[in-house]
mmCIF file with all atom_site columns, C-alpha atoms in Angstrom:
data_model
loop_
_atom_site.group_PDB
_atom_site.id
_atom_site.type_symbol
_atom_site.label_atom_id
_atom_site.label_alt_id
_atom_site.label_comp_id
_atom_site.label_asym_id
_atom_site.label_entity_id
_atom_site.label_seq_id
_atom_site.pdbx_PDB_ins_code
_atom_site.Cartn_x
_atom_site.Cartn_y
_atom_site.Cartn_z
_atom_site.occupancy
_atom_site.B_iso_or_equiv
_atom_site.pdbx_formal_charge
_atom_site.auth_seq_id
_atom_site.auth_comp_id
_atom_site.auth_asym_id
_atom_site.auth_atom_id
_atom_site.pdbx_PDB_model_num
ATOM 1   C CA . UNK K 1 1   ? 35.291 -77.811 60.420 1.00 43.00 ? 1   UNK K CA 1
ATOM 2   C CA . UNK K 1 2   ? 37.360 -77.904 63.768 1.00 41.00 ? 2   UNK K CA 1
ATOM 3   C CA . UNK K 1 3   ? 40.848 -77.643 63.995 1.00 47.00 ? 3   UNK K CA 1
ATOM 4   C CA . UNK K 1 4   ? 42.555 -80.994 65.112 1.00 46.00 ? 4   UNK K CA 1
ATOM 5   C CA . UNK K 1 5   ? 43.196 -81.298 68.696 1.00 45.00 ? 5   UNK K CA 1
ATOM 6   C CA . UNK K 1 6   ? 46.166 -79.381 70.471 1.00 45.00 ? 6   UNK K CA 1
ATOM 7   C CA . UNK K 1 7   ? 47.435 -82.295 71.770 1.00 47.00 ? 7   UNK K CA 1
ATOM 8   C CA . UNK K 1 8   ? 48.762 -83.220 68.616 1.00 82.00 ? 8   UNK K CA 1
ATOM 9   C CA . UNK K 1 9   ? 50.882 -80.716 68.637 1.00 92.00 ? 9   UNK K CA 1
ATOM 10  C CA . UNK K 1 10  ? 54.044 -80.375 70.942 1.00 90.00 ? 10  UNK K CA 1
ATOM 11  C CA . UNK K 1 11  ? 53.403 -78.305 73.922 1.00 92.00 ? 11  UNK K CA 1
ATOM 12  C CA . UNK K 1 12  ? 53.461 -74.626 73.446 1.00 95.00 ? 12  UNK K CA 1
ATOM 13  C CA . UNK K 1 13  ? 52.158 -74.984 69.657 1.00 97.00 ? 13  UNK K CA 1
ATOM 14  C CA . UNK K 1 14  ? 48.902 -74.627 68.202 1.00 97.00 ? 14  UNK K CA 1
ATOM 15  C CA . UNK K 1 15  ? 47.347 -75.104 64.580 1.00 97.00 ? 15  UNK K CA 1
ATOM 16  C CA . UNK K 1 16  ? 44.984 -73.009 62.567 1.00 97.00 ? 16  UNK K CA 1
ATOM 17  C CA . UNK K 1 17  ? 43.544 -73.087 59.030 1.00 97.00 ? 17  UNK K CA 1
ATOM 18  C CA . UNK K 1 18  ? 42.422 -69.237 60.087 1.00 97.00 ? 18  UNK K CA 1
ATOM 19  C CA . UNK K 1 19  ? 44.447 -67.514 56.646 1.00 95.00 ? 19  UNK K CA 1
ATOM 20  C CA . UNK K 1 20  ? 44.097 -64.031 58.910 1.00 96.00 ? 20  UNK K CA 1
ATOM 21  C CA . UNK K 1 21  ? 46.833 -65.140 61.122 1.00 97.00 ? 21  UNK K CA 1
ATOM 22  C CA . UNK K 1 22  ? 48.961 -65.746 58.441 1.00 98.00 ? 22  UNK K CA 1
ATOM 23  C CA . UNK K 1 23  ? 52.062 -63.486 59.208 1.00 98.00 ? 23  UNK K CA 1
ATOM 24  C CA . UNK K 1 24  ? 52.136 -63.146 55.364 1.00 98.00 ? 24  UNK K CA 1
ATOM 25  C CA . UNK K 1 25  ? 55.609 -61.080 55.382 1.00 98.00 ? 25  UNK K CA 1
ATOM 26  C CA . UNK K 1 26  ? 57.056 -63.909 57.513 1.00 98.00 ? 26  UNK K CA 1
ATOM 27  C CA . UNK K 1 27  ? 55.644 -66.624 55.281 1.00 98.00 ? 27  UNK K CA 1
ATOM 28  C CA . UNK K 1 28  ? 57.301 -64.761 51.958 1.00 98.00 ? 28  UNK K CA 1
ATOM 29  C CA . UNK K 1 29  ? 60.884 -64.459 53.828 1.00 98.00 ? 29  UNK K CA 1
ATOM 30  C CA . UNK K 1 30  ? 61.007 -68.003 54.930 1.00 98.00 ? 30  UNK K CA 1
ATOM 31  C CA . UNK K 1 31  ? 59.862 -68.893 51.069 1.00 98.00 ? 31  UNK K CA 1
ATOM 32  C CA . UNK K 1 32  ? 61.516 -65.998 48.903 1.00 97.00 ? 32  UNK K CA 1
ATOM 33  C CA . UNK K 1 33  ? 64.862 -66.386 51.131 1.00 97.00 ? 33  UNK K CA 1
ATOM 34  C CA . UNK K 1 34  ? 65.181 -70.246 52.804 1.00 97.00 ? 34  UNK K CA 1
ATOM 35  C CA . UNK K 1 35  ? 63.475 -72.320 50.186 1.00 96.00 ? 35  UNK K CA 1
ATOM 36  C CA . UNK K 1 36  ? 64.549 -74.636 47.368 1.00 94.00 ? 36  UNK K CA 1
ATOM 37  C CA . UNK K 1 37  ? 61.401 -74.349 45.689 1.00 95.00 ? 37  UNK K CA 1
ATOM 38  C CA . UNK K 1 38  ? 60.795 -70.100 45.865 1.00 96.00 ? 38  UNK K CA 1
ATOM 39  C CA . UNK K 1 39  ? 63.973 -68.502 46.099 1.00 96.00 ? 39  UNK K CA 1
ATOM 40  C CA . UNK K 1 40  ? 63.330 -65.654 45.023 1.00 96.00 ? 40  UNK K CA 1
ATOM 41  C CA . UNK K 1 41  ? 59.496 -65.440 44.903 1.00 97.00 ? 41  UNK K CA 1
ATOM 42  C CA . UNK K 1 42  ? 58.371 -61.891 44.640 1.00 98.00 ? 42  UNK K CA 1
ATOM 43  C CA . UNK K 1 43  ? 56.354 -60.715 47.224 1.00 98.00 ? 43  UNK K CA 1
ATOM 44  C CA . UNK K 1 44  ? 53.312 -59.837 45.379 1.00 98.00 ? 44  UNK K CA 1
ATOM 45  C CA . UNK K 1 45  ? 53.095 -63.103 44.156 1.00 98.00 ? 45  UNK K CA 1
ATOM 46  C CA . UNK K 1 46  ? 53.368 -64.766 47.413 1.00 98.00 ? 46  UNK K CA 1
ATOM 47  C CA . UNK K 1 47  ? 50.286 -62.715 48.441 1.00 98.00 ? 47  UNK K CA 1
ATOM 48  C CA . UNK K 1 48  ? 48.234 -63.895 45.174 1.00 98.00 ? 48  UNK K CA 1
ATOM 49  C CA . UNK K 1 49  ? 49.371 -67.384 46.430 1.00 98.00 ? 49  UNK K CA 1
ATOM 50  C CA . UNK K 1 50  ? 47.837 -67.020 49.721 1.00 98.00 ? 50  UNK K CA 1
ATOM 51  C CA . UNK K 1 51  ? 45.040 -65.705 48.741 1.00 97.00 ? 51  UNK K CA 1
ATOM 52  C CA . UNK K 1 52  ? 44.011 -68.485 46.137 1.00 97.00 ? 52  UNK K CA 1
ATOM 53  C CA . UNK K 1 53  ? 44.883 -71.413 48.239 1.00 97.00 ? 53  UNK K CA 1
ATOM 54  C CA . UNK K 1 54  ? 43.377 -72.781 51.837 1.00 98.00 ? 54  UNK K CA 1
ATOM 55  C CA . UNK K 1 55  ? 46.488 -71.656 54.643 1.00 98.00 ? 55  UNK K CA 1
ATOM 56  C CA . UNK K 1 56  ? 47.300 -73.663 57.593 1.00 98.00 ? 56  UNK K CA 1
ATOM 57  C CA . UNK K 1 57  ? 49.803 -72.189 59.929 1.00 98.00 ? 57  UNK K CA 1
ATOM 58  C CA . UNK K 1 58  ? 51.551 -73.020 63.675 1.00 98.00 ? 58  UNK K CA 1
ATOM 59  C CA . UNK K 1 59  ? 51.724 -70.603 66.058 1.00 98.00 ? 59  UNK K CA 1
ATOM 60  C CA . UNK K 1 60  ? 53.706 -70.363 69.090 1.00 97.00 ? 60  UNK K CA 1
ATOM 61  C CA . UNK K 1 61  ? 50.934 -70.683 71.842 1.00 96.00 ? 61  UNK K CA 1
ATOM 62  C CA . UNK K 1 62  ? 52.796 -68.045 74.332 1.00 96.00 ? 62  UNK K CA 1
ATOM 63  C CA . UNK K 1 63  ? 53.797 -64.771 71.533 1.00 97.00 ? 63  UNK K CA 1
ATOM 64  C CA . UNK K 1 64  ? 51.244 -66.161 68.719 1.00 97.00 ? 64  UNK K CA 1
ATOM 65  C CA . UNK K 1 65  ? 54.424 -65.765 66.733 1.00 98.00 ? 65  UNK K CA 1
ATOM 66  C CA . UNK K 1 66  ? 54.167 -67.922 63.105 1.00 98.00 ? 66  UNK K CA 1
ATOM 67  C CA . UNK K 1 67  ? 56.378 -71.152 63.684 1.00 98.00 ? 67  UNK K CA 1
ATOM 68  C CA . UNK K 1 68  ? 54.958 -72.706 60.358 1.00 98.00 ? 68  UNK K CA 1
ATOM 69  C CA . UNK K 1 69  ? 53.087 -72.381 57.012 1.00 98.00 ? 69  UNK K CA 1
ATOM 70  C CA . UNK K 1 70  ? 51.751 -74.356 54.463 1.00 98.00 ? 70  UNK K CA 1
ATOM 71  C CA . UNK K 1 71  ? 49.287 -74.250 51.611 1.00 98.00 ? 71  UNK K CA 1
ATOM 72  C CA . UNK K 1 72  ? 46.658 -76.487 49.607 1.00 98.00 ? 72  UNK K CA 1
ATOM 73  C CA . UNK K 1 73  ? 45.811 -75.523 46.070 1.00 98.00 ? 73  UNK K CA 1
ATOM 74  C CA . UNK K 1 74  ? 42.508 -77.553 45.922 1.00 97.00 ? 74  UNK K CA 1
ATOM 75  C CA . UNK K 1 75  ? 38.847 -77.427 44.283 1.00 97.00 ? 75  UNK K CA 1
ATOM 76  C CA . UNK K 1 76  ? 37.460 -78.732 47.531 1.00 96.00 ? 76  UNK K CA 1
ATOM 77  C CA . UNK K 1 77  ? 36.078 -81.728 45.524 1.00 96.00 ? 77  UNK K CA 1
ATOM 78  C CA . UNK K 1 78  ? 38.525 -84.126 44.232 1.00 96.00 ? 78  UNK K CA 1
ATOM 79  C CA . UNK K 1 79  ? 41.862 -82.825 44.376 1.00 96.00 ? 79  UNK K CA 1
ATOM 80  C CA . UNK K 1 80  ? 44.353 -80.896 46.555 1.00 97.00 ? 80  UNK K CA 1
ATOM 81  C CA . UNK K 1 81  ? 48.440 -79.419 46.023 1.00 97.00 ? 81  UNK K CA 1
ATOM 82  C CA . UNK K 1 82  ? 50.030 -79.435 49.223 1.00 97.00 ? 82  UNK K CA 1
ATOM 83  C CA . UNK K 1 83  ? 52.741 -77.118 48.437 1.00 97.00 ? 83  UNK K CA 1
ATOM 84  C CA . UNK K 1 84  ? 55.127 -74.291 50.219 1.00 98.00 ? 84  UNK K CA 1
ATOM 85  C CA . UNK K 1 85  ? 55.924 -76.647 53.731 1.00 98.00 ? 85  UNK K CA 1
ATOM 86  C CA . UNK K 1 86  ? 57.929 -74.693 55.653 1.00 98.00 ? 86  UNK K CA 1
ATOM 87  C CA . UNK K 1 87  ? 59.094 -74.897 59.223 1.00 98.00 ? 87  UNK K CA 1
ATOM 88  C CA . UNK K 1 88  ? 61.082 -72.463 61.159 1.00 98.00 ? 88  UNK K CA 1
ATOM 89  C CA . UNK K 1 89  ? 64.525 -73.584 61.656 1.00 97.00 ? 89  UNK K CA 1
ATOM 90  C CA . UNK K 1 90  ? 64.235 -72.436 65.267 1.00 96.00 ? 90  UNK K CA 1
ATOM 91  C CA . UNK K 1 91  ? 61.438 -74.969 66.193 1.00 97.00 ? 91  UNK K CA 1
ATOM 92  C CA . UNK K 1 92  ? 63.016 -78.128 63.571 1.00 96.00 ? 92  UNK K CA 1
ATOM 93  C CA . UNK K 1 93  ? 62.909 -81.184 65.175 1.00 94.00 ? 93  UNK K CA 1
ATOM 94  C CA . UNK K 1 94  ? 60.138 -80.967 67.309 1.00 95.00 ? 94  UNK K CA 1
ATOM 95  C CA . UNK K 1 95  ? 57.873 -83.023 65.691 1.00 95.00 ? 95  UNK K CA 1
ATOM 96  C CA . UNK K 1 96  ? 55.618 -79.478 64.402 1.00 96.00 ? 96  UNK K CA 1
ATOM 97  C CA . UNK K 1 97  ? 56.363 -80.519 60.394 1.00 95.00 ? 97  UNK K CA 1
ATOM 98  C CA . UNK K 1 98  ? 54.555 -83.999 60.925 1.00 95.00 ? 98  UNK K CA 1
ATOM 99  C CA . UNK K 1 99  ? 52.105 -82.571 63.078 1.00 96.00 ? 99  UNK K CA 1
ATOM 100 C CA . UNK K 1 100 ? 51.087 -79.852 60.810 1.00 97.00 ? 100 UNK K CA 1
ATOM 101 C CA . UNK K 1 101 ? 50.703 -81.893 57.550 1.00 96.00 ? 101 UNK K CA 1
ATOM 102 C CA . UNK K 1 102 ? 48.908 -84.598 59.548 1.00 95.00 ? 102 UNK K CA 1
ATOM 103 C CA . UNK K 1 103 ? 46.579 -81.904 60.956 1.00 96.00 ? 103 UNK K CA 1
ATOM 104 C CA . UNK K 1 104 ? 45.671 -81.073 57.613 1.00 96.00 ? 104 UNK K CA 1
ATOM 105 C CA . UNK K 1 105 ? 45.516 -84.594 56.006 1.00 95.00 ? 105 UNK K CA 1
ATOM 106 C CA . UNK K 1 106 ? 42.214 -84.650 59.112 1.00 95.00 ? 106 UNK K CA 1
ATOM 107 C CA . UNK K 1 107 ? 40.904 -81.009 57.918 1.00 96.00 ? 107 UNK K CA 1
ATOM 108 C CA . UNK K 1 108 ? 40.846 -82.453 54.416 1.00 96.00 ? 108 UNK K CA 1
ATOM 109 C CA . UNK K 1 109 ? 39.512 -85.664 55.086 1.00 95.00 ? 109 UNK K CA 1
ATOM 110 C CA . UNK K 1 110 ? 35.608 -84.299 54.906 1.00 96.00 ? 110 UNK K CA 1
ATOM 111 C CA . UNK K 1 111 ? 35.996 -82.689 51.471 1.00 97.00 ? 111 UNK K CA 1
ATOM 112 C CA . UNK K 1 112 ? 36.623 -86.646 50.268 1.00 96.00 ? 112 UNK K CA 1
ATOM 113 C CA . UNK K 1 113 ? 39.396 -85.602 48.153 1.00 96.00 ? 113 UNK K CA 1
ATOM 114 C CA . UNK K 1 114 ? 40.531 -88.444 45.794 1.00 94.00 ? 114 UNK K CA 1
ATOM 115 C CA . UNK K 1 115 ? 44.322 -87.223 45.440 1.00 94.00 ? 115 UNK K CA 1
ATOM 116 C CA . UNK K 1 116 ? 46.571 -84.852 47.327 1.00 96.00 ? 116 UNK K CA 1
ATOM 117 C CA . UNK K 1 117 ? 49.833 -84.484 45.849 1.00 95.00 ? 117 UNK K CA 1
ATOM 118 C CA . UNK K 1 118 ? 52.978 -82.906 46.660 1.00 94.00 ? 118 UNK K CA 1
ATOM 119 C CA . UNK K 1 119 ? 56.440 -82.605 45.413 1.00 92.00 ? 119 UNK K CA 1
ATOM 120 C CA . UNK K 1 120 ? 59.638 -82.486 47.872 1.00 92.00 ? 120 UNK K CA 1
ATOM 121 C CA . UNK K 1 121 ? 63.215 -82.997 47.007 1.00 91.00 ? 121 UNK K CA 1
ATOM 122 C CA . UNK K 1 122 ? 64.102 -83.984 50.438 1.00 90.00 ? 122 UNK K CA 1
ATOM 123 C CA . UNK K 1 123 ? 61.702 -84.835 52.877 1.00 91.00 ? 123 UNK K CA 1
ATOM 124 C CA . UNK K 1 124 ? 60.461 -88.660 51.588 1.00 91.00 ? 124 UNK K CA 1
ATOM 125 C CA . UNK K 1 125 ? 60.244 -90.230 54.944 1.00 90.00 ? 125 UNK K CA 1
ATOM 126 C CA . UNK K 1 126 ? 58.650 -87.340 57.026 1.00 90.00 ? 126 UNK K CA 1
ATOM 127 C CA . UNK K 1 127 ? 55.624 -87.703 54.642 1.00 94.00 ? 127 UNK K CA 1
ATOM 128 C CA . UNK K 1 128 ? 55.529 -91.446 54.101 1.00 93.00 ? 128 UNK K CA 1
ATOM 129 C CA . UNK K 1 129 ? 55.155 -91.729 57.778 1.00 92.00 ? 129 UNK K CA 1
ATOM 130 C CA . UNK K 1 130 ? 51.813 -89.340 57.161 1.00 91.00 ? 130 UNK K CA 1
ATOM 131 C CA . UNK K 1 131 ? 50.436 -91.935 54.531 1.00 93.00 ? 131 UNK K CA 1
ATOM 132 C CA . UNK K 1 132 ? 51.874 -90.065 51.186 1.00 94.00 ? 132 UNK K CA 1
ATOM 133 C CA . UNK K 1 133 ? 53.516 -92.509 48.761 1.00 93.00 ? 133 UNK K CA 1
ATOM 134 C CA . UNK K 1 134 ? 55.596 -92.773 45.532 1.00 92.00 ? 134 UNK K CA 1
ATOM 135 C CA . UNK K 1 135 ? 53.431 -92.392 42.650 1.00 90.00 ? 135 UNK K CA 1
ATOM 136 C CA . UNK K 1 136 ? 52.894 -95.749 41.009 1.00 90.00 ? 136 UNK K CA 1
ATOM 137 C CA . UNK K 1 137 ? 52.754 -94.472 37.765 1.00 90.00 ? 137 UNK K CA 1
ATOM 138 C CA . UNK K 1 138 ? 55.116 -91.299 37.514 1.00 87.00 ? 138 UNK K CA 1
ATOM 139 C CA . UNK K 1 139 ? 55.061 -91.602 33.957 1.00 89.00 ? 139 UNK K CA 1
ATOM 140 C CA . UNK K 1 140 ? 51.664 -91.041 33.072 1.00 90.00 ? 140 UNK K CA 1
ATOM 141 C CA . UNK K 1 141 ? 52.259 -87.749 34.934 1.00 88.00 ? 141 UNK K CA 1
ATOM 142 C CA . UNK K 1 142 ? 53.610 -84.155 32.985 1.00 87.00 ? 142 UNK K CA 1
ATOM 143 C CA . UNK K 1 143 ? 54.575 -80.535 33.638 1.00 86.00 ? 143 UNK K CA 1
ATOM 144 C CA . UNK K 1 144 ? 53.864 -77.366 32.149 1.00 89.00 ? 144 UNK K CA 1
ATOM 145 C CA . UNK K 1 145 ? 56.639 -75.235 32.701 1.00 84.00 ? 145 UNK K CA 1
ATOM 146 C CA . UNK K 1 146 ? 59.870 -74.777 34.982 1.00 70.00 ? 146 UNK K CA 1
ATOM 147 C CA . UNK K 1 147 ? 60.775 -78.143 35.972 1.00 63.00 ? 147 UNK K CA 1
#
């Protein structure tokens, strides 16, 4: 599978589903210390999470420095967890979110995945411009743990 095209991305930014770039120590501060959804997360775990899950990550094309990170929890066969978006506040508002989670809506695309789900508390719009929608049937749906 090839990486989407760099000119998706804005200039100076790059994409790659390569998990040793991951800057995993960068990744768990930006999680563990500026997220809604890990505050918090140990470190150890955030390494188990990496290591179970298919990493995409944006990389400043100049210092190869981490810009972004996100995951998919996913059986490769009929459904994927896009989970742990995260975006540098330094490089916000450049358009790098959107690219990112399109570029891996295309690096999914060949597995034929019937579902990809996600769960945000804030960012609605950025992924219903990528195709994601409101579950129809939200009630048919249930948790096993925190909520």
């Amino acid at each position: 599978m090839t990486d989407p095209s760099a000119s998706e991305f804005p200039d100076g930014y790059e994409f790659s589903a390569d998990r040793a770039r991951i800057d995993a120590a960068r990744v768990h501060t930006w999680l563990s210390t500026d997220s809604y959804w890990a505050e918090g997360r140990p470190r150890e775990q955030q390494d188990r999470a990496i290591a179970g899950s298919l990493n995409f990550g944006v990389y400043d094309s100049v210092s190869d420095a981490q810009v972004a990170y996100a995951r998919i929890v996913t059986d490769y066969a009929t459904f994927g967890w896009l989970c742990d978006v995260y975006v540098d506040r330094a490089v916000r508002g450049k358009g790098i979110g959107t690219a990112l989670i399109t570029a891996i809506r295309e690096h999914l695309q060949p597995f034929g995945l019937r579902r990809i789900l996600l769960a945000t508390a804030d960012a609605h719009d950025l992924y219903e411009k990528i195709g994601f929608e409101q579950l129809d049937n939200p009630d048919r749906w249930m948790a096993l743990g925190r909520q």
